[in-house]
Amino acid sequence: MSSLPFFYEQAIPGIHAHVTLSEETSRHCIQVLRMQSGAKLQLTDGRGNLYLACIISADKKKTVVLIEEHRSQPAPSQKTGIAISLLKNASRFEWFLEKATEIGVTEIQPLLSQRTEHSRFRHDRLNGILIAAMLQSQQAWLPLLHEPVSFADHVTGSGWQQKLVAHCEESTKQLIKDLPLSPATEILIGPEGDFTPAEIKMALEQGYEPVSLGDTRLRAETAGVVASALLVNR
């Protein structure tokens, strides 16, 4: 089924059900791909379910499909969380979301730290970027995107099995690639200008391990992508 067009629908009742596709998906199927009744496509709900569907009513606003087959994509073997500050340049944060999703991160927590310069957050738009990246990379698991929280609230309440913090202050750090990692690991990534010394101190007091992403100084969004790749592909 991998060669078929691939779309996301949040609610899919199951096999043999009739599903009315969203207006956006309907328009893409009928106007962009020129699909007609009888054409096949794939659907996912972002929770590991993959469905083979057949168009039974082609309409550019309300296409109806029949669910014919179901299979499951295994859940990621490890849980990977990236807690990253919102960035001054919103497009750079969106780029990070796209790449982290393609890599296979399971959870993203936007942070509001002392040096965060941009706090506007449109969950629907950003979740749409995650959905597009999930479909592009042929995945059936949508990362969980949280609402922004303050740095202090997050680090004092984090329940991750293993907690890491990447920062630019001079201190003893381990390279992620040399660190034994647990099946559920989170890493903190700061904003432009890094976390403040007080924030780093708070994270260490809450059990976060200081880590290095390499020898070069990275932009915040690049650091998020590098951390994603190092944690997921271990």
PDB file of C-alpha atoms in Angstrom:
ATOM      1  CA  MET A   1       0.000   0.000   0.000  1.00  0.00           C
ATOM      2  CA  SER A   2       3.026   2.301   0.317  1.00  0.00           C
ATOM      3  CA  SER A   3       2.640   3.636  -3.245  1.00  0.00           C
ATOM      4  CA  LEU A   4      -0.909   4.875  -2.632  1.00  0.00           C
ATOM      5  CA  PRO A   5      -1.712   8.473  -1.634  1.00  0.00           C
ATOM      6  CA  PHE A   6      -1.484   8.803   2.151  1.00  0.00           C
ATOM      7  CA  PHE A   7      -3.743  11.017   4.286  1.00  0.00           C
ATOM      8  CA  TYR A   8      -4.568  11.751   7.922  1.00  0.00           C
ATOM      9  CA  GLU A   9      -8.007  11.586   9.492  1.00  0.00           C
ATOM     10  CA  GLN A  10      -8.343  12.019  13.236  1.00  0.00           C
ATOM     11  CA  ALA A  11     -11.371   9.739  13.667  1.00  0.00           C
ATOM     12  CA  ILE A  12     -11.599   6.480  11.705  1.00  0.00           C
ATOM     13  CA  PRO A  13     -14.250   4.059  13.056  1.00  0.00           C
ATOM     14  CA  GLY A  14     -12.641   0.907  11.643  1.00  0.00           C
ATOM     15  CA  ILE A  15     -12.930  -1.630   8.868  1.00  0.00           C
ATOM     16  CA  HIS A  16     -16.077  -1.597   6.658  1.00  0.00           C
ATOM     17  CA  ALA A  17     -16.977   1.902   7.914  1.00  0.00           C
ATOM     18  CA  HIS A  18     -17.835   4.829   5.675  1.00  0.00           C
ATOM     19  CA  VAL A  19     -15.698   7.898   6.375  1.00  0.00           C
ATOM     20  CA  THR A  20     -16.261  11.417   5.076  1.00  0.00           C
ATOM     21  CA  LEU A  21     -12.864  12.956   4.481  1.00  0.00           C
ATOM     22  CA  SER A  22     -12.070  16.454   5.680  1.00  0.00           C
ATOM     23  CA  GLU A  23     -12.556  19.270   3.189  1.00  0.00           C
ATOM     24  CA  GLU A  24      -8.784  19.733   2.866  1.00  0.00           C
ATOM     25  CA  THR A  25      -8.183  16.039   2.139  1.00  0.00           C
ATOM     26  CA  SER A  26     -11.194  15.862  -0.174  1.00  0.00           C
ATOM     27  CA  ARG A  27      -9.938  18.829  -2.185  1.00  0.00           C
ATOM     28  CA  HIS A  28      -6.457  17.334  -2.467  1.00  0.00           C
ATOM     29  CA  CYS A  29      -7.832  13.973  -3.623  1.00  0.00           C
ATOM     30  CA  ILE A  30     -10.304  15.312  -6.173  1.00  0.00           C
ATOM     31  CA  GLN A  31      -8.850  18.594  -7.421  1.00  0.00           C
ATOM     32  CA  VAL A  32      -5.092  18.004  -7.070  1.00  0.00           C
ATOM     33  CA  LEU A  33      -4.725  14.245  -7.625  1.00  0.00           C
ATOM     34  CA  ARG A  34      -7.836  13.971  -9.847  1.00  0.00           C
ATOM     35  CA  MET A  35      -8.944  10.816  -8.026  1.00  0.00           C
ATOM     36  CA  GLN A  36     -12.337   9.353  -8.908  1.00  0.00           C
ATOM     37  CA  SER A  37     -14.752   6.816  -7.455  1.00  0.00           C
ATOM     38  CA  GLY A  38     -13.074   3.431  -7.144  1.00  0.00           C
ATOM     39  CA  ALA A  39      -9.605   4.875  -6.502  1.00  0.00           C
ATOM     40  CA  LYS A  40      -7.667   3.552  -3.509  1.00  0.00           C
ATOM     41  CA  LEU A  41      -5.856   5.525  -0.828  1.00  0.00           C
ATOM     42  CA  GLN A  42      -4.312   5.085   2.605  1.00  0.00           C
ATOM     43  CA  LEU A  43      -5.441   6.706   5.846  1.00  0.00           C
ATOM     44  CA  THR A  44      -3.926   6.921   9.301  1.00  0.00           C
ATOM     45  CA  ASP A  45      -5.234   8.328  12.565  1.00  0.00           C
ATOM     46  CA  GLY A  46      -1.725   9.051  13.847  1.00  0.00           C
ATOM     47  CA  ARG A  47      -2.050   6.382  16.532  1.00  0.00           C
ATOM     48  CA  GLY A  48      -0.406   3.543  14.670  1.00  0.00           C
ATOM     49  CA  ASN A  49      -3.400   2.490  12.561  1.00  0.00           C
ATOM     50  CA  LEU A  50      -3.144   2.211   8.776  1.00  0.00           C
ATOM     51  CA  TYR A  51      -6.235   1.782   6.631  1.00  0.00           C
ATOM     52  CA  LEU A  52      -6.781   0.941   2.979  1.00  0.00           C
ATOM     53  CA  ALA A  53      -9.795   2.875   1.695  1.00  0.00           C
ATOM     54  CA  CYS A  54     -11.750   3.118  -1.552  1.00  0.00           C
ATOM     55  CA  ILE A  55     -13.482   6.264  -2.771  1.00  0.00           C
ATOM     56  CA  ILE A  56     -17.207   5.653  -3.186  1.00  0.00           C
ATOM     57  CA  SER A  57     -18.309   9.267  -3.587  1.00  0.00           C
ATOM     58  CA  ALA A  58     -15.870  11.756  -5.104  1.00  0.00           C
ATOM     59  CA  ASP A  59     -16.629  15.296  -3.981  1.00  0.00           C
ATOM     60  CA  LYS A  60     -14.165  18.171  -3.626  1.00  0.00           C
ATOM     61  CA  LYS A  61     -15.587  19.092  -0.216  1.00  0.00           C
ATOM     62  CA  LYS A  62     -16.965  15.827   1.207  1.00  0.00           C
ATOM     63  CA  THR A  63     -15.402  12.777  -0.376  1.00  0.00           C
ATOM     64  CA  VAL A  64     -16.694   9.530   1.145  1.00  0.00           C
ATOM     65  CA  VAL A  65     -14.506   6.425   1.365  1.00  0.00           C
ATOM     66  CA  LEU A  66     -15.095   2.835   2.442  1.00  0.00           C
ATOM     67  CA  ILE A  67     -12.509   1.354   4.817  1.00  0.00           C
ATOM     68  CA  GLU A  68     -11.484  -2.012   3.334  1.00  0.00           C
ATOM     69  CA  GLU A  69      -8.409  -3.136   5.283  1.00  0.00           C
ATOM     70  CA  HIS A  70      -6.610  -2.363   8.510  1.00  0.00           C
ATOM     71  CA  ARG A  71      -3.098  -2.993   9.750  1.00  0.00           C
ATOM     72  CA  SER A  72      -0.968  -1.578  12.538  1.00  0.00           C
ATOM     73  CA  GLN A  73       2.430   0.046  12.516  1.00  0.00           C
ATOM     74  CA  PRO A  74       4.421  -0.910  15.649  1.00  0.00           C
ATOM     75  CA  ALA A  75       4.884   1.868  18.175  1.00  0.00           C
ATOM     76  CA  PRO A  76       8.389   3.346  18.445  1.00  0.00           C
ATOM     77  CA  SER A  77      10.558   1.099  20.605  1.00  0.00           C
ATOM     78  CA  GLN A  78      11.799   4.072  22.593  1.00  0.00           C
ATOM     79  CA  LYS A  79      10.100   7.249  23.721  1.00  0.00           C
ATOM     80  CA  THR A  80      11.989  10.418  22.891  1.00  0.00           C
ATOM     81  CA  GLY A  81      10.999  13.836  24.187  1.00  0.00           C
ATOM     82  CA  ILE A  82      12.409  17.173  23.054  1.00  0.00           C
ATOM     83  CA  ALA A  83      11.616  20.068  25.394  1.00  0.00           C
ATOM     84  CA  ILE A  84      12.704  23.124  23.420  1.00  0.00           C
ATOM     85  CA  SER A  85      12.221  26.845  23.850  1.00  0.00           C
ATOM     86  CA  LEU A  86      10.008  28.688  21.423  1.00  0.00           C
ATOM     87  CA  LEU A  87      12.236  30.650  19.037  1.00  0.00           C
ATOM     88  CA  LYS A  88      12.290  34.296  17.979  1.00  0.00           C
ATOM     89  CA  ASN A  89      11.991  33.232  14.351  1.00  0.00           C
ATOM     90  CA  ALA A  90       8.778  31.188  14.185  1.00  0.00           C
ATOM     91  CA  SER A  91       9.710  29.611  10.846  1.00  0.00           C
ATOM     92  CA  ARG A  92      12.835  28.119  12.399  1.00  0.00           C
ATOM     93  CA  PHE A  93      10.723  26.515  15.123  1.00  0.00           C
ATOM     94  CA  GLU A  94       8.391  25.125  12.455  1.00  0.00           C
ATOM     95  CA  TRP A  95      11.412  23.714  10.598  1.00  0.00           C
ATOM     96  CA  PHE A  96      12.490  21.966  13.800  1.00  0.00           C
ATOM     97  CA  LEU A  97       9.009  20.455  14.256  1.00  0.00           C
ATOM     98  CA  GLU A  98       9.038  19.104  10.722  1.00  0.00           C
ATOM     99  CA  LYS A  99      12.469  17.502  10.998  1.00  0.00           C
ATOM    100  CA  ALA A 100      11.925  16.102  14.490  1.00  0.00           C
ATOM    101  CA  THR A 101       8.747  14.409  13.269  1.00  0.00           C
ATOM    102  CA  GLU A 102      10.483  12.918  10.241  1.00  0.00           C
ATOM    103  CA  ILE A 103      13.246  11.585  12.506  1.00  0.00           C
ATOM    104  CA  GLY A 104      10.736   9.897  14.805  1.00  0.00           C
ATOM    105  CA  VAL A 105      10.541  11.961  18.009  1.00  0.00           C
ATOM    106  CA  THR A 106       7.511  10.915  20.047  1.00  0.00           C
ATOM    107  CA  GLU A 107       6.861  14.021  22.168  1.00  0.00           C
ATOM    108  CA  ILE A 108       7.585  17.745  21.860  1.00  0.00           C
ATOM    109  CA  GLN A 109       7.263  20.206  24.727  1.00  0.00           C
ATOM    110  CA  PRO A 110       7.619  23.910  23.844  1.00  0.00           C
ATOM    111  CA  LEU A 111       9.250  25.863  26.670  1.00  0.00           C
ATOM    112  CA  LEU A 112       9.045  29.454  27.853  1.00  0.00           C
ATOM    113  CA  SER A 113      12.428  30.173  29.383  1.00  0.00           C
ATOM    114  CA  GLN A 114      13.875  33.443  30.679  1.00  0.00           C
ATOM    115  CA  ARG A 115      15.478  34.233  27.307  1.00  0.00           C
ATOM    116  CA  THR A 116      12.555  33.135  25.134  1.00  0.00           C
ATOM    117  CA  GLU A 117      11.749  36.098  22.868  1.00  0.00           C
ATOM    118  CA  HIS A 118       8.692  34.759  21.042  1.00  0.00           C
ATOM    119  CA  SER A 119       5.721  33.296  22.886  1.00  0.00           C
ATOM    120  CA  ARG A 120       3.029  33.137  20.204  1.00  0.00           C
ATOM    121  CA  PHE A 121       1.862  29.570  19.706  1.00  0.00           C
ATOM    122  CA  ARG A 122      -0.778  28.381  17.228  1.00  0.00           C
ATOM    123  CA  HIS A 123      -1.338  24.739  18.102  1.00  0.00           C
ATOM    124  CA  ASP A 124      -3.561  23.930  15.101  1.00  0.00           C
ATOM    125  CA  ARG A 125      -1.043  25.297  12.591  1.00  0.00           C
ATOM    126  CA  LEU A 126       1.939  23.630  14.247  1.00  0.00           C
ATOM    127  CA  ASN A 127       0.144  20.313  14.650  1.00  0.00           C
ATOM    128  CA  GLY A 128      -0.641  20.507  10.940  1.00  0.00           C
ATOM    129  CA  ILE A 129       3.092  20.715  10.255  1.00  0.00           C
ATOM    130  CA  LEU A 130       3.592  17.561  12.331  1.00  0.00           C
ATOM    131  CA  ILE A 131       0.836  15.778  10.402  1.00  0.00           C
ATOM    132  CA  ALA A 132       2.341  16.727   7.033  1.00  0.00           C
ATOM    133  CA  ALA A 133       5.786  15.549   8.147  1.00  0.00           C
ATOM    134  CA  MET A 134       4.348  12.277   9.478  1.00  0.00           C
ATOM    135  CA  LEU A 135       2.661  11.573   6.149  1.00  0.00           C
ATOM    136  CA  GLN A 136       5.691  12.597   4.104  1.00  0.00           C
ATOM    137  CA  SER A 137       7.884  10.190   6.069  1.00  0.00           C
ATOM    138  CA  GLN A 138       5.300   7.370   5.797  1.00  0.00           C
ATOM    139  CA  GLN A 139       4.727   7.061   9.530  1.00  0.00           C
ATOM    140  CA  ALA A 140       1.518   6.255  11.384  1.00  0.00           C
ATOM    141  CA  TRP A 141       2.453   7.693  14.780  1.00  0.00           C
ATOM    142  CA  LEU A 142       1.930  11.415  15.295  1.00  0.00           C
ATOM    143  CA  PRO A 143       4.196  13.048  17.886  1.00  0.00           C
ATOM    144  CA  LEU A 144       2.422  14.537  20.879  1.00  0.00           C
ATOM    145  CA  LEU A 145       2.712  18.331  20.762  1.00  0.00           C
ATOM    146  CA  HIS A 146       2.067  20.009  24.105  1.00  0.00           C
ATOM    147  CA  GLU A 147       1.068  23.571  24.849  1.00  0.00           C
ATOM    148  CA  PRO A 148       3.972  25.785  25.979  1.00  0.00           C
ATOM    149  CA  VAL A 149       4.857  25.779  29.679  1.00  0.00           C
ATOM    150  CA  SER A 150       7.375  27.703  31.745  1.00  0.00           C
ATOM    151  CA  PHE A 151      10.829  26.204  32.109  1.00  0.00           C
ATOM    152  CA  ALA A 152      10.463  25.982  35.903  1.00  0.00           C
ATOM    153  CA  ASP A 153       7.077  24.253  35.768  1.00  0.00           C
ATOM    154  CA  HIS A 154       8.368  21.711  33.297  1.00  0.00           C
ATOM    155  CA  VAL A 155      11.644  20.709  34.928  1.00  0.00           C
ATOM    156  CA  THR A 156      10.100  20.445  38.390  1.00  0.00           C
ATOM    157  CA  GLY A 157       7.277  18.228  37.117  1.00  0.00           C
ATOM    158  CA  SER A 158       8.948  16.095  34.443  1.00  0.00           C
ATOM    159  CA  GLY A 159       8.322  12.382  34.822  1.00  0.00           C
ATOM    160  CA  TRP A 160      10.736  11.111  32.173  1.00  0.00           C
ATOM    161  CA  GLN A 161      12.848   8.091  33.065  1.00  0.00           C
ATOM    162  CA  GLN A 162      16.039   9.801  31.905  1.00  0.00           C
ATOM    163  CA  LYS A 163      16.457  13.574  31.730  1.00  0.00           C
ATOM    164  CA  LEU A 164      19.182  15.440  29.832  1.00  0.00           C
ATOM    165  CA  VAL A 165      19.997  19.109  29.371  1.00  0.00           C
ATOM    166  CA  ALA A 166      22.105  20.546  26.555  1.00  0.00           C
ATOM    167  CA  HIS A 167      23.633  23.950  27.248  1.00  0.00           C
ATOM    168  CA  CYS A 168      26.620  26.073  26.234  1.00  0.00           C
ATOM    169  CA  GLU A 169      28.059  26.889  29.666  1.00  0.00           C
ATOM    170  CA  GLU A 170      31.547  25.590  30.438  1.00  0.00           C
ATOM    171  CA  SER A 171      31.140  22.441  32.534  1.00  0.00           C
ATOM    172  CA  THR A 172      31.781  18.727  32.480  1.00  0.00           C
ATOM    173  CA  LYS A 173      29.406  17.093  29.986  1.00  0.00           C
ATOM    174  CA  GLN A 174      29.089  13.730  28.328  1.00  0.00           C
ATOM    175  CA  LEU A 175      28.549  13.333  24.616  1.00  0.00           C
ATOM    176  CA  ILE A 176      25.113  11.854  23.971  1.00  0.00           C
ATOM    177  CA  LYS A 177      26.653   9.208  21.738  1.00  0.00           C
ATOM    178  CA  ASP A 178      28.748   7.974  24.696  1.00  0.00           C
ATOM    179  CA  LEU A 179      25.898   7.974  27.220  1.00  0.00           C
ATOM    180  CA  PRO A 180      23.886   4.852  28.152  1.00  0.00           C
ATOM    181  CA  LEU A 181      20.297   5.806  27.361  1.00  0.00           C
ATOM    182  CA  SER A 182      17.029   4.550  28.765  1.00  0.00           C
ATOM    183  CA  PRO A 183      13.921   3.602  26.722  1.00  0.00           C
ATOM    184  CA  ALA A 184      12.298   6.928  27.696  1.00  0.00           C
ATOM    185  CA  THR A 185      14.592   9.938  27.421  1.00  0.00           C
ATOM    186  CA  GLU A 186      13.954  13.673  27.355  1.00  0.00           C
ATOM    187  CA  ILE A 187      16.382  16.464  26.518  1.00  0.00           C
ATOM    188  CA  LEU A 188      16.100  20.205  27.177  1.00  0.00           C
ATOM    189  CA  ILE A 189      17.115  22.594  24.383  1.00  0.00           C
ATOM    190  CA  GLY A 190      17.357  26.312  25.109  1.00  0.00           C
ATOM    191  CA  PRO A 191      16.491  29.438  23.106  1.00  0.00           C
ATOM    192  CA  GLU A 192      18.765  31.810  21.238  1.00  0.00           C
ATOM    193  CA  GLY A 193      21.271  32.850  23.893  1.00  0.00           C
ATOM    194  CA  ASP A 194      20.948  29.528  25.756  1.00  0.00           C
ATOM    195  CA  PHE A 195      19.429  28.817  29.149  1.00  0.00           C
ATOM    196  CA  THR A 196      20.438  31.160  31.961  1.00  0.00           C
ATOM    197  CA  PRO A 197      22.873  29.896  34.621  1.00  0.00           C
ATOM    198  CA  ALA A 198      19.976  29.835  37.093  1.00  0.00           C
ATOM    199  CA  GLU A 199      17.912  27.643  34.762  1.00  0.00           C
ATOM    200  CA  ILE A 200      20.818  25.255  34.217  1.00  0.00           C
ATOM    201  CA  LYS A 201      21.314  25.038  37.984  1.00  0.00           C
ATOM    202  CA  MET A 202      17.597  24.306  38.454  1.00  0.00           C
ATOM    203  CA  ALA A 203      17.664  21.539  35.846  1.00  0.00           C
ATOM    204  CA  LEU A 204      20.698  19.894  37.449  1.00  0.00           C
ATOM    205  CA  GLU A 205      19.011  20.055  40.854  1.00  0.00           C
ATOM    206  CA  GLN A 206      16.006  18.265  39.329  1.00  0.00           C
ATOM    207  CA  GLY A 207      18.128  15.352  38.097  1.00  0.00           C
ATOM    208  CA  TYR A 208      18.925  16.451  34.542  1.00  0.00           C
ATOM    209  CA  GLU A 209      22.304  15.263  33.226  1.00  0.00           C
ATOM    210  CA  PRO A 210      24.415  17.818  31.298  1.00  0.00           C
ATOM    211  CA  VAL A 211      25.247  16.607  27.790  1.00  0.00           C
ATOM    212  CA  SER A 212      27.082  17.844  24.725  1.00  0.00           C
ATOM    213  CA  LEU A 213      25.804  17.592  21.145  1.00  0.00           C
ATOM    214  CA  GLY A 214      29.279  17.922  19.651  1.00  0.00           C
ATOM    215  CA  ASP A 215      32.185  20.307  19.240  1.00  0.00           C
ATOM    216  CA  THR A 216      30.438  23.118  17.358  1.00  0.00           C
ATOM    217  CA  ARG A 217      28.021  25.759  18.626  1.00  0.00           C
ATOM    218  CA  LEU A 218      24.613  25.100  17.096  1.00  0.00           C
ATOM    219  CA  ARG A 219      21.551  27.230  16.473  1.00  0.00           C
ATOM    220  CA  ALA A 220      18.719  26.274  18.812  1.00  0.00           C
ATOM    221  CA  GLU A 221      16.657  24.596  16.086  1.00  0.00           C
ATOM    222  CA  THR A 222      19.721  22.761  14.762  1.00  0.00           C
ATOM    223  CA  ALA A 223      20.491  21.568  18.283  1.00  0.00           C
ATOM    224  CA  GLY A 224      16.943  20.230  18.510  1.00  0.00           C
ATOM    225  CA  VAL A 225      17.319  18.292  15.273  1.00  0.00           C
ATOM    226  CA  VAL A 226      20.765  16.923  16.203  1.00  0.00           C
ATOM    227  CA  ALA A 227      19.469  15.839  19.618  1.00  0.00           C
ATOM    228  CA  SER A 228      16.469  14.188  17.959  1.00  0.00           C
ATOM    229  CA  ALA A 229      18.688  12.188  15.608  1.00  0.00           C
ATOM    230  CA  LEU A 230      21.112  11.158  18.353  1.00  0.00           C
ATOM    231  CA  LEU A 231      18.362  10.007  20.703  1.00  0.00           C
ATOM    232  CA  VAL A 232      16.133   8.233  18.163  1.00  0.00           C
ATOM    233  CA  ASN A 233      18.912   6.479  16.221  1.00  0.00           C
ATOM    234  CA  ARG A 234      20.779   4.874  19.086  1.00  0.00           C
TER     235      ARG A 234
END
